[in-house]
Amino acid sequence: MSHTEKLDLSSPDLVNQNIEKIAALFPNCVTETAEGKAIDFDLLKQELNHEVVEGAKERYRLEWPGKKEAIVTANLPTTKTLRPVPEDSMRKDGAPYKKGESFYTSPLGKTDGASDNLYIEGDNLEVLKILQESYLGKIKMIYIDPPYNTGKDFVYKDNFTQDSSEYKEETDQTDEYGNRLVANPETAGRYHSDWLSMMYPRLKLARNLLTDDGVIFMSIDDNEVHNLRKIADEIFGESNFVAEIIREAIRGGSQSKNIRVSHDYVLVYSKNISNISFTGYEKEGIVLNLEDENGKYAKGRELNKWGAGSRREDSPSMYFPIKGPEGVEVFPIRNDGSEGRWRLGKEKMNKRVADGDVIFEKRENGSFIVYEKIRDNTPKIKQFTSLFMKNYLNSKGTEEIKKLFNIERSYFDYVKPIELMYDLLLMSNPDDGDIVLDFFSGSSSTAQSVIEFNNDFDKTVKFIMAQLPEKTPEDSEAKKANFESIPEIAKARIKRLKSKLKNDKIDYGFKVFKVDSSNMQDVYYKPQDYNQGQLQAFADNIKPGRSSEDLLTQILLDWGLPLTLKTETLTIQGKEVFKIAENSLMACFANGVDEALAKELAQHQPLRVVFKDSGFKDDTAKENVKQLLKQLSPNTEMKVI
């Protein structure tokens, strides 16, 4: 098997990517070491300075013990993956999956009812790394409510240079899932440093996921707000700072020694501040300066999606024709002439066309840019201010939990109210199909806010929740109600929203995944560590007990495809074949793959096809399959695992 045929199945190596980026700008600063390419930092410093650089200079920046290790932690790739958990998942209509049924293999062979939302259980650092390719530049809004570092909570202690036994000896602070939770009292010598080392790599990876017009909101209090601003300035750029919102969190204030503290903060940063446009509430109505047979209107935004996530392959279902001038079919074509996608779904787009609420403008290449017509110029009240009062108390969040679960005592002591995330959603103004991420998701207030936002505005915004599977404390109300972990409560919360909202058009569901080790044996990644005799003992690269759905998930992530693409399950030559997003990918993990299967697969003209390396009938069949695909479907890229 040639190297080019084999899927990598690990997260991106960000160090090598960064070296390549620097090499493109400063090729003279690239050198070689025994390990491969490296950067000559002395030369690079000189390239970035107008004066002769002689030695280290004082500079304005935040330093702490462990900062370099935190940067390394962010850049280290992971071979871990996500494994689907259909039995914990819900369809769009809120119905559970039956025992043994997968959201990749529904009884009808399709997953039209599968949710576009994700709920991921696991260490959020691993989650962020795993999502780096499939969701790179695709997240419109991030909200996080991390540990405030009060001296009484826990932080992650990330250490990838020691094996698990050494680490457990050092910390004695891993839970049943092996997560790296450690107490961080104020008396600790690295009180602020450990918290900063936890946050830095997570924010660094989170920035990669934001769209060009994306924004991140971070709740924090006085303990670390100053430090969070400094590392956010460094990661997102000081020029991309948007605001520091002050939120009234507690009515009356906490029992502080001198001044009763009643507020905390929401720090707001953008990926690129020149691309954001917070809606808030407009002070004046829009001027309706145009008119047609239906009345006055103004030219609105493009209905062709632009920027990150605007290609057809990013959302295949959003590429379809609408009826244009003189009955011509109009497709969403990008400015460079490539196939794009619409902002709105087929039903909404066709209704706008039928109602005469779109403007078609022809480009020089013959394609069209389509704009919406705005007819409502009702004045709004005002823009959001940096002072959030009255509706944003933690006590409201606690009451929401009690009401939803019909209980007298809440399962959580401190819960952010729905109004907070809801208004942050209003600010960031996500479009249909945009994604909201919360990787410290706790009770999933963010997920509920997204669903209620969709209900109120007839939107189809998606969410990704990530949460460590922390156990509920003994003698807690949650434990008494038989909730063993925080994710169990969060998933139950989302499931209850259908009975609250009673809107059949809303996606109430979610696909559940759990972080786990790779589906592949260690020999897959390090064949050089085994001699020929040992290699022969591995008839299969794949770990025992891993299902075809497990393998498909890891391949989607490795190939940078979202986990919510439409999936069909076909039976070809008696073998199970997954067909993803029409012809974007076909995968078969059965044994006995031969030429007959290849001929039928070629009829679908897939862009990519994947087999098990051990799945071919024999070595001759493997080579014949490869040649047949080249001949019958020349654009198909074949890979094996």
XYZ file of C-alpha atoms in Angstrom, residues 1-637:
637
model
C 0.000 0.000 0.000
C 1.462 3.346 -0.998
C 1.541 6.182 1.501
C -0.797 8.292 -0.633
C -3.581 5.717 -0.323
C -3.638 5.666 3.457
C -5.836 8.038 5.480
C -3.994 9.907 8.222
C -6.797 9.621 10.837
C -5.352 12.167 13.260
C -6.051 15.839 13.866
C -4.012 18.422 11.885
C -0.351 18.934 12.831
C -0.619 22.669 13.507
C 3.130 23.094 14.025
C 3.897 21.884 10.501
C 1.043 23.979 9.108
C 2.413 27.089 10.822
C 5.918 26.339 9.513
C 4.512 26.112 5.980
C 2.728 29.451 6.400
C 5.922 31.135 7.598
C 7.877 29.450 4.805
C 5.507 30.975 2.243
C 6.226 34.460 3.581
C 9.875 34.076 4.615
C 11.462 31.126 2.760
C 14.926 32.214 3.912
C 13.884 31.584 7.525
C 13.267 27.863 6.961
C 16.047 25.490 7.898
C 16.416 21.761 8.470
C 17.012 19.701 11.604
C 17.198 15.978 12.275
C 13.408 16.039 12.777
C 12.654 17.892 9.518
C 11.792 21.493 8.676
C 12.240 24.155 11.343
C 12.287 27.943 11.636
C 15.454 29.972 12.141
C 14.014 32.301 14.752
C 16.982 34.661 14.789
C 16.475 35.306 11.075
C 12.705 35.594 11.530
C 13.146 38.180 14.294
C 15.337 40.206 11.976
C 12.791 39.963 9.153
C 10.194 41.473 11.480
C 12.300 44.348 12.775
C 13.418 47.642 11.246
C 16.572 47.689 13.351
C 19.408 45.243 13.891
C 18.334 42.615 16.432
C 21.145 41.858 18.833
C 19.427 40.103 21.710
C 16.278 39.673 23.786
C 14.318 42.873 24.395
C 11.643 43.723 26.906
C 8.164 43.626 25.408
C 4.560 44.191 26.420
C 2.890 40.811 26.824
C 1.505 38.418 29.397
C 3.857 35.686 30.582
C 3.314 32.863 33.056
C 5.071 29.614 33.986
C 3.837 27.027 31.497
C 2.901 29.350 28.625
C 5.215 27.645 26.134
C 3.854 24.251 27.160
C 0.313 25.597 26.619
C 1.220 26.615 23.065
C 2.713 23.170 22.428
C -0.412 21.551 23.892
C -2.612 23.412 21.397
C -0.444 22.415 18.445
C 0.027 18.722 19.267
C -2.166 16.522 17.044
C -4.405 13.853 18.543
C -5.351 10.423 17.208
C -8.502 10.336 19.325
C -11.868 10.348 17.597
C -15.596 10.561 18.209
C -17.792 7.477 18.494
C -21.540 7.743 17.809
C -24.015 6.950 20.594
C -27.398 6.575 18.832
C -29.135 5.210 21.935
C -28.651 8.596 23.647
C -29.515 10.623 20.525
C -32.781 12.185 19.375
C -34.286 12.736 15.929
C -35.322 16.198 14.740
C -38.871 15.553 15.948
C -37.630 14.683 19.440
C -38.179 10.928 19.025
C -35.480 8.583 20.369
C -33.695 5.987 18.259
C -34.748 2.386 18.735
C -32.336 -0.098 20.246
C -29.685 -1.051 17.716
C -30.688 1.722 15.308
C -28.101 4.247 14.164
C -28.522 7.774 12.855
C -26.309 6.600 9.973
C -28.545 3.597 9.171
C -32.244 4.261 9.627
C -34.834 1.637 8.547
C -35.575 3.499 5.310
C -31.892 3.625 4.418
C -31.859 7.398 4.813
C -31.557 9.805 7.729
C -33.900 12.607 6.690
C -35.061 12.767 10.316
C -31.539 12.928 11.768
C -30.776 16.099 13.703
C -28.290 18.740 12.570
C -27.222 19.358 16.197
C -24.342 17.652 18.005
C -23.818 16.797 21.667
C -20.271 15.628 22.423
C -19.128 14.100 25.708
C -15.435 14.372 26.486
C -12.474 16.594 27.336
C -13.106 19.804 25.410
C -9.448 20.156 24.416
C -9.673 16.827 22.590
C -13.052 17.827 21.135
C -11.658 21.088 19.737
C -8.744 19.239 18.152
C -11.002 16.590 16.636
C -13.249 19.286 15.108
C -10.362 21.232 13.543
C -10.847 19.948 9.991
C -14.584 19.315 9.688
C -15.541 22.628 11.307
C -12.577 24.842 10.435
C -13.948 28.345 9.805
C -17.573 27.167 10.093
C -18.670 28.293 13.582
C -20.587 31.596 13.541
C -20.810 32.064 17.317
C -19.084 30.586 20.361
C -20.317 31.042 23.913
C -18.399 29.625 26.879
C -18.882 29.743 30.624
C -15.555 28.306 31.856
C -14.515 27.754 35.478
C -14.086 31.196 37.041
C -11.050 30.074 39.068
C -12.616 31.051 42.385
C -10.234 28.813 44.319
C -13.045 26.348 44.971
C -13.517 24.887 41.498
C -11.470 22.588 39.251
C -9.320 23.157 36.186
C -7.981 20.809 33.545
C -4.316 19.997 33.834
C -3.164 19.031 30.354
C 0.015 16.993 30.164
C 0.690 14.968 27.035
C 4.339 14.200 27.724
C 3.694 11.589 30.402
C 1.944 8.270 30.130
C -1.267 7.753 32.087
C 0.273 5.805 34.970
C 2.907 8.497 35.592
C 0.273 11.184 35.459
C -2.083 9.473 37.888
C 0.815 9.075 40.328
C 1.603 12.766 40.037
C -1.913 14.169 40.404
C -4.142 11.449 41.840
C -6.940 13.549 40.347
C -8.494 11.711 37.423
C -12.127 10.701 37.323
C -13.602 7.426 36.057
C -13.229 8.644 32.458
C -9.537 9.463 32.897
C -10.067 13.211 32.641
C -7.466 15.569 34.020
C -9.420 17.529 36.647
C -7.434 19.040 39.498
C -8.378 21.342 42.352
C -6.878 24.819 42.120
C -6.996 26.546 45.532
C -5.917 30.178 45.924
C -3.024 28.973 48.062
C -1.552 27.020 45.137
C 1.749 28.340 43.841
C 0.456 28.242 40.249
C -3.064 29.513 40.980
C -3.342 31.851 37.986
C -0.799 29.997 35.833
C -2.682 26.689 35.841
C -5.910 28.442 34.863
C -4.180 30.338 32.041
C -2.524 27.135 30.814
C -5.966 25.522 30.681
C -7.648 28.368 28.780
C -4.911 29.309 26.298
C -4.841 26.203 24.069
C -8.638 25.921 24.077
C -9.112 29.516 22.921
C -6.335 29.140 20.356
C -8.103 26.139 18.809
C -11.529 27.782 19.135
C -10.398 30.778 17.068
C -9.592 28.456 14.156
C -13.208 27.273 14.100
C -14.784 30.737 13.826
C -16.093 32.039 10.506
C -14.578 35.244 9.158
C -17.585 37.087 10.600
C -17.674 34.902 13.721
C -17.682 36.078 17.328
C -16.929 34.562 20.733
C -18.623 35.477 24.033
C -16.876 34.463 27.275
C -18.448 34.701 30.728
C -15.983 35.440 33.544
C -15.754 37.292 36.867
C -13.212 39.432 38.721
C -10.890 36.519 39.509
C -9.577 36.169 35.953
C -11.198 38.849 33.776
C -7.923 40.763 33.536
C -5.963 37.668 32.511
C -8.633 36.466 30.096
C -8.557 39.818 28.308
C -4.791 39.618 27.945
C -4.709 36.111 26.462
C -7.726 36.894 24.256
C -5.934 40.034 23.014
C -3.003 37.814 22.101
C -5.022 35.033 20.455
C -7.732 37.049 18.689
C -5.808 40.295 18.322
C -6.377 43.411 20.417
C -7.988 45.108 17.418
C -10.692 42.406 17.374
C -11.884 43.185 20.899
C -15.570 44.166 20.686
C -16.795 44.855 24.214
C -16.660 43.959 27.890
C -20.281 43.483 28.927
C -21.111 43.886 32.606
C -23.925 41.557 33.684
C -25.912 41.811 36.891
C -25.581 38.206 38.058
C -26.821 38.290 41.659
C -29.468 40.618 43.060
C -28.055 42.180 46.200
C -24.515 40.918 45.687
C -22.335 38.160 47.130
C -20.934 38.067 50.654
C -17.697 39.858 49.820
C -15.500 41.280 52.573
C -15.650 44.946 51.600
C -17.970 45.569 48.653
C -20.864 43.303 47.729
C -20.115 42.075 44.215
C -23.287 41.614 42.157
C -21.908 41.382 38.617
C -19.716 39.404 36.296
C -18.604 39.965 32.697
C -19.041 38.729 29.146
C -15.947 39.405 27.044
C -16.676 39.725 23.337
C -14.084 39.160 20.586
C -14.449 38.764 16.830
C -12.465 36.761 14.299
C -12.217 39.895 12.160
C -13.921 43.003 13.519
C -14.305 44.538 10.051
C -16.623 41.651 9.088
C -19.045 41.691 12.018
C -22.327 43.556 12.179
C -24.128 43.219 15.494
C -27.838 43.706 14.978
C -28.899 44.923 18.411
C -31.923 47.160 17.929
C -31.681 49.734 15.152
C -32.495 53.267 16.219
C -34.074 54.227 12.885
C -36.129 52.347 10.318
C -34.639 51.374 6.975
C -35.268 53.868 4.168
C -37.489 52.180 1.559
C -36.100 53.975 -1.506
C -37.353 51.560 -4.195
C -40.800 50.536 -5.341
C -42.495 47.719 -7.279
C -46.042 46.483 -7.813
C -46.153 45.269 -4.207
C -45.081 48.592 -2.729
C -41.927 50.247 -1.440
C -38.818 48.295 -0.518
C -35.074 48.551 0.097
C -32.315 46.381 -1.305
C -31.260 43.964 1.414
C -28.472 41.464 1.902
C -27.294 38.878 -0.617
C -29.137 35.569 -0.505
C -26.054 33.930 -2.003
C -24.000 32.844 1.036
C -20.574 34.510 1.083
C -17.359 34.060 3.036
C -16.488 30.923 5.005
C -18.805 27.967 4.458
C -20.131 29.392 1.181
C -19.108 26.546 -1.142
C -21.558 23.947 -2.431
C -19.677 21.151 -0.678
C -20.050 22.976 2.655
C -23.811 22.470 2.515
C -24.884 20.426 -0.545
C -28.602 20.642 0.287
C -28.451 24.450 -0.006
C -27.435 24.239 -3.692
C -30.563 24.174 -5.860
C -32.130 26.242 -8.660
C -34.702 29.003 -8.266
C -36.801 30.554 -11.024
C -35.065 33.673 -12.314
C -35.769 36.276 -15.003
C -37.582 34.898 -18.071
C -37.890 31.522 -16.367
C -34.150 30.778 -16.382
C -32.859 28.553 -13.580
C -30.631 30.504 -11.189
C -28.107 28.685 -8.999
C -26.003 30.138 -6.134
C -22.745 30.902 -7.960
C -19.838 32.520 -6.102
C -17.988 35.577 -7.410
C -15.144 33.371 -8.657
C -17.596 31.352 -10.772
C -17.565 28.263 -8.545
C -20.690 26.606 -7.166
C -21.882 28.094 -3.883
C -24.936 27.796 -1.627
C -28.001 29.821 -0.621
C -28.520 31.351 2.803
C -32.086 30.049 2.973
C -33.617 26.626 2.354
C -35.564 25.638 -0.768
C -39.036 26.355 0.651
C -38.125 29.825 1.909
C -36.236 30.760 -1.266
C -39.067 29.686 -3.564
C -41.591 31.606 -1.440
C -39.520 34.799 -1.693
C -39.316 34.375 -5.482
C -43.070 33.689 -5.768
C -43.850 36.749 -3.622
C -41.597 38.981 -5.716
C -39.311 39.647 -2.756
C -35.942 39.104 -4.485
C -33.715 41.163 -6.776
C -31.706 39.471 -9.549
C -28.505 41.256 -10.609
C -26.578 39.751 -13.512
C -22.802 39.445 -13.382
C -20.521 39.826 -16.401
C -20.078 36.027 -16.518
C -23.841 35.540 -16.890
C -24.540 34.277 -13.357
C -26.765 36.152 -10.917
C -26.368 37.697 -7.480
C -29.696 37.477 -5.664
C -30.682 40.051 -3.020
C -33.661 40.136 -0.676
C -36.196 42.983 -0.744
C -36.800 44.595 2.644
C -40.309 45.987 3.059
C -40.483 46.491 6.832
C -39.023 49.825 8.002
C -40.479 49.783 11.510
C -38.116 51.717 13.826
C -36.527 49.704 16.613
C -35.738 50.804 20.142
C -31.979 50.937 20.555
C -28.727 49.052 20.248
C -27.534 46.705 22.958
C -25.418 48.399 25.587
C -22.481 47.010 27.556
C -24.599 46.948 30.734
C -26.884 43.893 31.051
C -29.403 44.349 33.857
C -32.666 42.847 35.171
C -33.216 39.890 32.826
C -29.876 38.171 33.267
C -29.771 36.997 36.885
C -28.461 33.534 37.759
C -31.607 33.033 39.843
C -33.642 33.171 36.630
C -31.535 30.382 35.166
C -32.112 28.304 38.284
C -35.881 28.876 38.071
C -35.871 27.836 34.404
C -34.332 24.479 35.331
C -36.846 23.961 38.135
C -39.793 24.811 35.900
C -38.642 22.659 32.976
C -38.028 19.596 35.175
C -40.971 20.344 37.495
C -38.794 20.132 40.627
C -38.584 22.156 43.825
C -34.787 22.311 44.094
C -32.566 22.880 41.071
C -29.946 20.407 39.881
C -27.471 23.291 39.472
C -26.553 26.122 41.844
C -25.384 28.564 39.177
C -27.065 28.473 35.777
C -26.878 31.192 33.129
C -30.397 32.382 32.203
C -31.768 31.773 28.721
C -32.130 35.544 28.173
C -28.355 36.002 28.296
C -27.484 33.586 25.478
C -30.652 34.552 23.595
C -29.614 38.208 23.431
C -26.060 37.239 22.498
C -27.610 35.305 19.618
C -29.548 38.430 18.644
C -26.258 40.335 18.594
C -24.377 37.854 16.412
C -27.418 37.391 14.127
C -26.796 33.850 12.813
C -28.250 32.811 9.446
C -30.058 29.577 8.608
C -27.527 26.758 8.821
C -25.006 28.694 10.927
C -23.492 26.872 13.900
C -23.247 27.897 17.572
C -20.610 26.162 19.718
C -20.362 25.895 23.516
C -17.450 23.751 24.720
C -18.056 24.348 28.447
C -21.747 23.616 27.949
C -22.766 22.503 31.469
C -26.561 22.312 31.685
C -26.874 23.286 27.969
C -28.520 26.671 28.456
C -26.923 27.573 25.118
C -28.655 24.678 23.332
C -32.035 25.711 24.757
C -31.394 29.323 23.704
C -30.656 28.247 20.122
C -33.837 26.154 19.930
C -35.974 28.980 21.338
C -34.272 31.463 18.980
C -35.145 29.193 16.030
C -38.716 28.932 17.290
C -39.160 32.705 17.558
C -37.495 33.685 14.270
C -38.254 30.647 12.079
C -34.520 29.948 11.790
C -32.481 26.767 11.391
C -29.403 27.631 13.467
C -27.476 24.519 14.590
C -25.613 23.884 17.841
C -22.617 21.857 19.003
C -22.416 21.261 22.748
C -19.297 19.760 24.355
C -19.174 18.765 27.993
C -16.872 16.744 30.214
C -18.787 13.737 31.590
C -18.418 14.927 35.184
C -20.200 12.825 37.765
C -22.936 14.472 39.796
C -21.963 14.949 43.463
C -23.151 12.424 46.012
C -26.238 13.596 47.952
C -27.014 16.169 45.229
C -30.544 16.669 43.938
C -29.395 15.437 40.537
C -27.983 12.238 42.013
C -31.204 11.651 43.912
C -33.058 11.954 40.587
C -30.779 9.207 39.149
C -28.700 11.540 36.977
C -25.185 10.095 37.122
C -23.441 12.871 35.149
C -23.882 16.450 33.955
C -24.415 15.384 30.301
C -27.346 13.202 31.388
C -29.087 16.271 32.850
C -28.247 18.421 29.820
C -29.609 15.893 27.326
C -32.776 15.479 29.401
C -33.179 19.261 29.398
C -33.064 19.494 25.602
C -35.481 16.571 25.255
C -38.109 18.436 27.313
C -38.211 21.469 25.025
C -40.625 19.970 22.492
C -43.426 19.799 25.055
C -42.653 23.402 26.062
C -42.552 24.967 22.571
C -44.992 22.726 20.645
C -43.603 23.732 17.233
C -43.274 20.782 14.859
C -40.931 22.696 12.513
C -38.116 22.970 15.053
C -35.107 20.621 15.209
C -35.319 19.381 18.813
C -32.826 16.583 18.292
C -29.110 15.987 18.637
C -26.569 13.380 17.621
C -24.524 12.205 20.590
C -20.837 11.380 20.256
C -18.245 10.450 22.860
C -14.507 11.083 22.691
C -12.602 7.809 22.548
C -9.303 6.395 21.378
C -8.778 5.918 17.660
C -10.529 3.041 15.921
C -7.135 2.022 14.594
C -4.522 -0.186 16.233
C -1.262 1.504 17.276
C 0.468 -0.294 14.404
C -1.567 1.871 11.981
C 0.228 5.020 13.148
C 3.661 3.595 13.965
C 4.399 0.607 11.720
C 8.090 1.414 12.098
C 7.897 0.304 15.755
C 7.088 -3.287 14.727
C 9.209 -5.923 12.986
C 7.922 -7.956 10.050
C 6.925 -10.876 12.237
C 4.880 -8.631 14.532
C 3.211 -6.891 11.577
C 1.945 -10.218 10.277
C 0.098 -10.703 13.585
C -2.094 -7.719 12.760
C -4.449 -9.089 10.123
C -6.580 -5.975 10.590
C -5.600 -2.377 11.407
C -8.911 -1.860 13.205
C -9.479 -2.435 16.904
C -11.911 -5.211 17.855
C -15.448 -4.076 18.702
C -15.438 -0.984 16.470
C -18.525 -0.693 14.268
C -18.869 0.552 10.694
C -20.514 3.709 12.131
C -17.423 4.260 14.312
C -15.192 4.010 11.246
C -17.416 6.278 9.168
C -17.352 8.978 11.857
C -13.560 8.999 12.048
C -13.276 9.149 8.263
C -15.725 12.073 8.026
C -13.656 13.953 10.604
C -10.364 13.109 8.915
C -11.631 14.190 5.520
C -13.004 17.429 6.923
C -16.681 16.630 6.349
C -19.384 17.728 8.830
C -21.083 15.027 10.903
C -24.557 16.155 9.846
C -24.366 15.573 6.088
C -27.212 13.521 4.595
C -26.305 9.836 4.747
C -27.840 6.934 2.847
C -27.125 3.259 3.473
C -27.094 1.126 0.332
C -26.701 -2.620 -0.176
C -24.419 -3.313 -3.139
C -23.352 -6.841 -3.995
C -24.700 -7.849 -0.585
C -22.433 -5.386 1.228
C -23.277 -2.315 3.344
C -22.184 0.907 1.642
C -22.509 4.416 3.103
C -23.287 7.217 0.655
C -22.610 10.701 2.057
C -24.027 13.965 0.652
C -25.046 12.537 -2.730
C -21.649 11.598 -4.176
C -19.231 13.370 -1.811
C -18.097 10.110 -0.205
C -18.869 6.399 -0.378
C -17.482 3.978 2.212
C -17.587 0.184 2.490
C -16.017 -1.590 5.464
C -17.150 -5.098 4.566
C -14.837 -7.986 3.756
C -14.586 -9.593 0.333
C -14.477 -6.383 -1.694
C -13.961 -7.288 -5.368
C -14.252 -6.015 -8.937
C -18.050 -6.469 -9.113
C -18.522 -4.072 -6.172
C -16.132 -1.560 -7.730
C -18.094 -1.527 -11.003
C -21.367 -0.719 -9.211
C -19.721 1.929 -7.005
C -18.280 3.602 -10.103
C -21.803 4.142 -11.449
C -22.363 6.650 -8.610
C -19.224 8.620 -9.634
C -18.228 9.369 -5.996
C -15.636 12.046 -5.302
C -14.062 9.805 -2.660
C -14.316 6.129 -1.746
C -12.894 4.314 1.292
C -12.346 0.614 2.022
C -10.718 -1.386 4.804
C -7.196 -2.357 3.821
C -8.000 -5.883 4.995
C -11.416 -5.854 3.311
C -10.341 -6.829 -0.211
C -10.913 -10.364 -1.436
C -7.152 -10.637 -2.100
C -4.205 -8.488 -3.236
C -5.164 -8.930 -6.879
C -8.711 -7.714 -6.190
C -7.318 -4.653 -4.413
C -5.228 -3.627 -7.408
C -8.048 -4.406 -9.846
C -10.521 -2.308 -7.815
C -8.103 0.599 -7.879
C -7.620 0.352 -11.652
C -11.348 -0.102 -12.347
C -12.208 3.048 -10.406
C -9.534 4.972 -12.314
C -11.016 3.755 -15.583
C -14.762 3.989 -14.847
C -14.773 6.956 -12.454
C -11.553 8.915 -13.074
C -12.435 11.703 -10.609
C -12.808 9.297 -7.696
C -10.125 9.407 -5.000
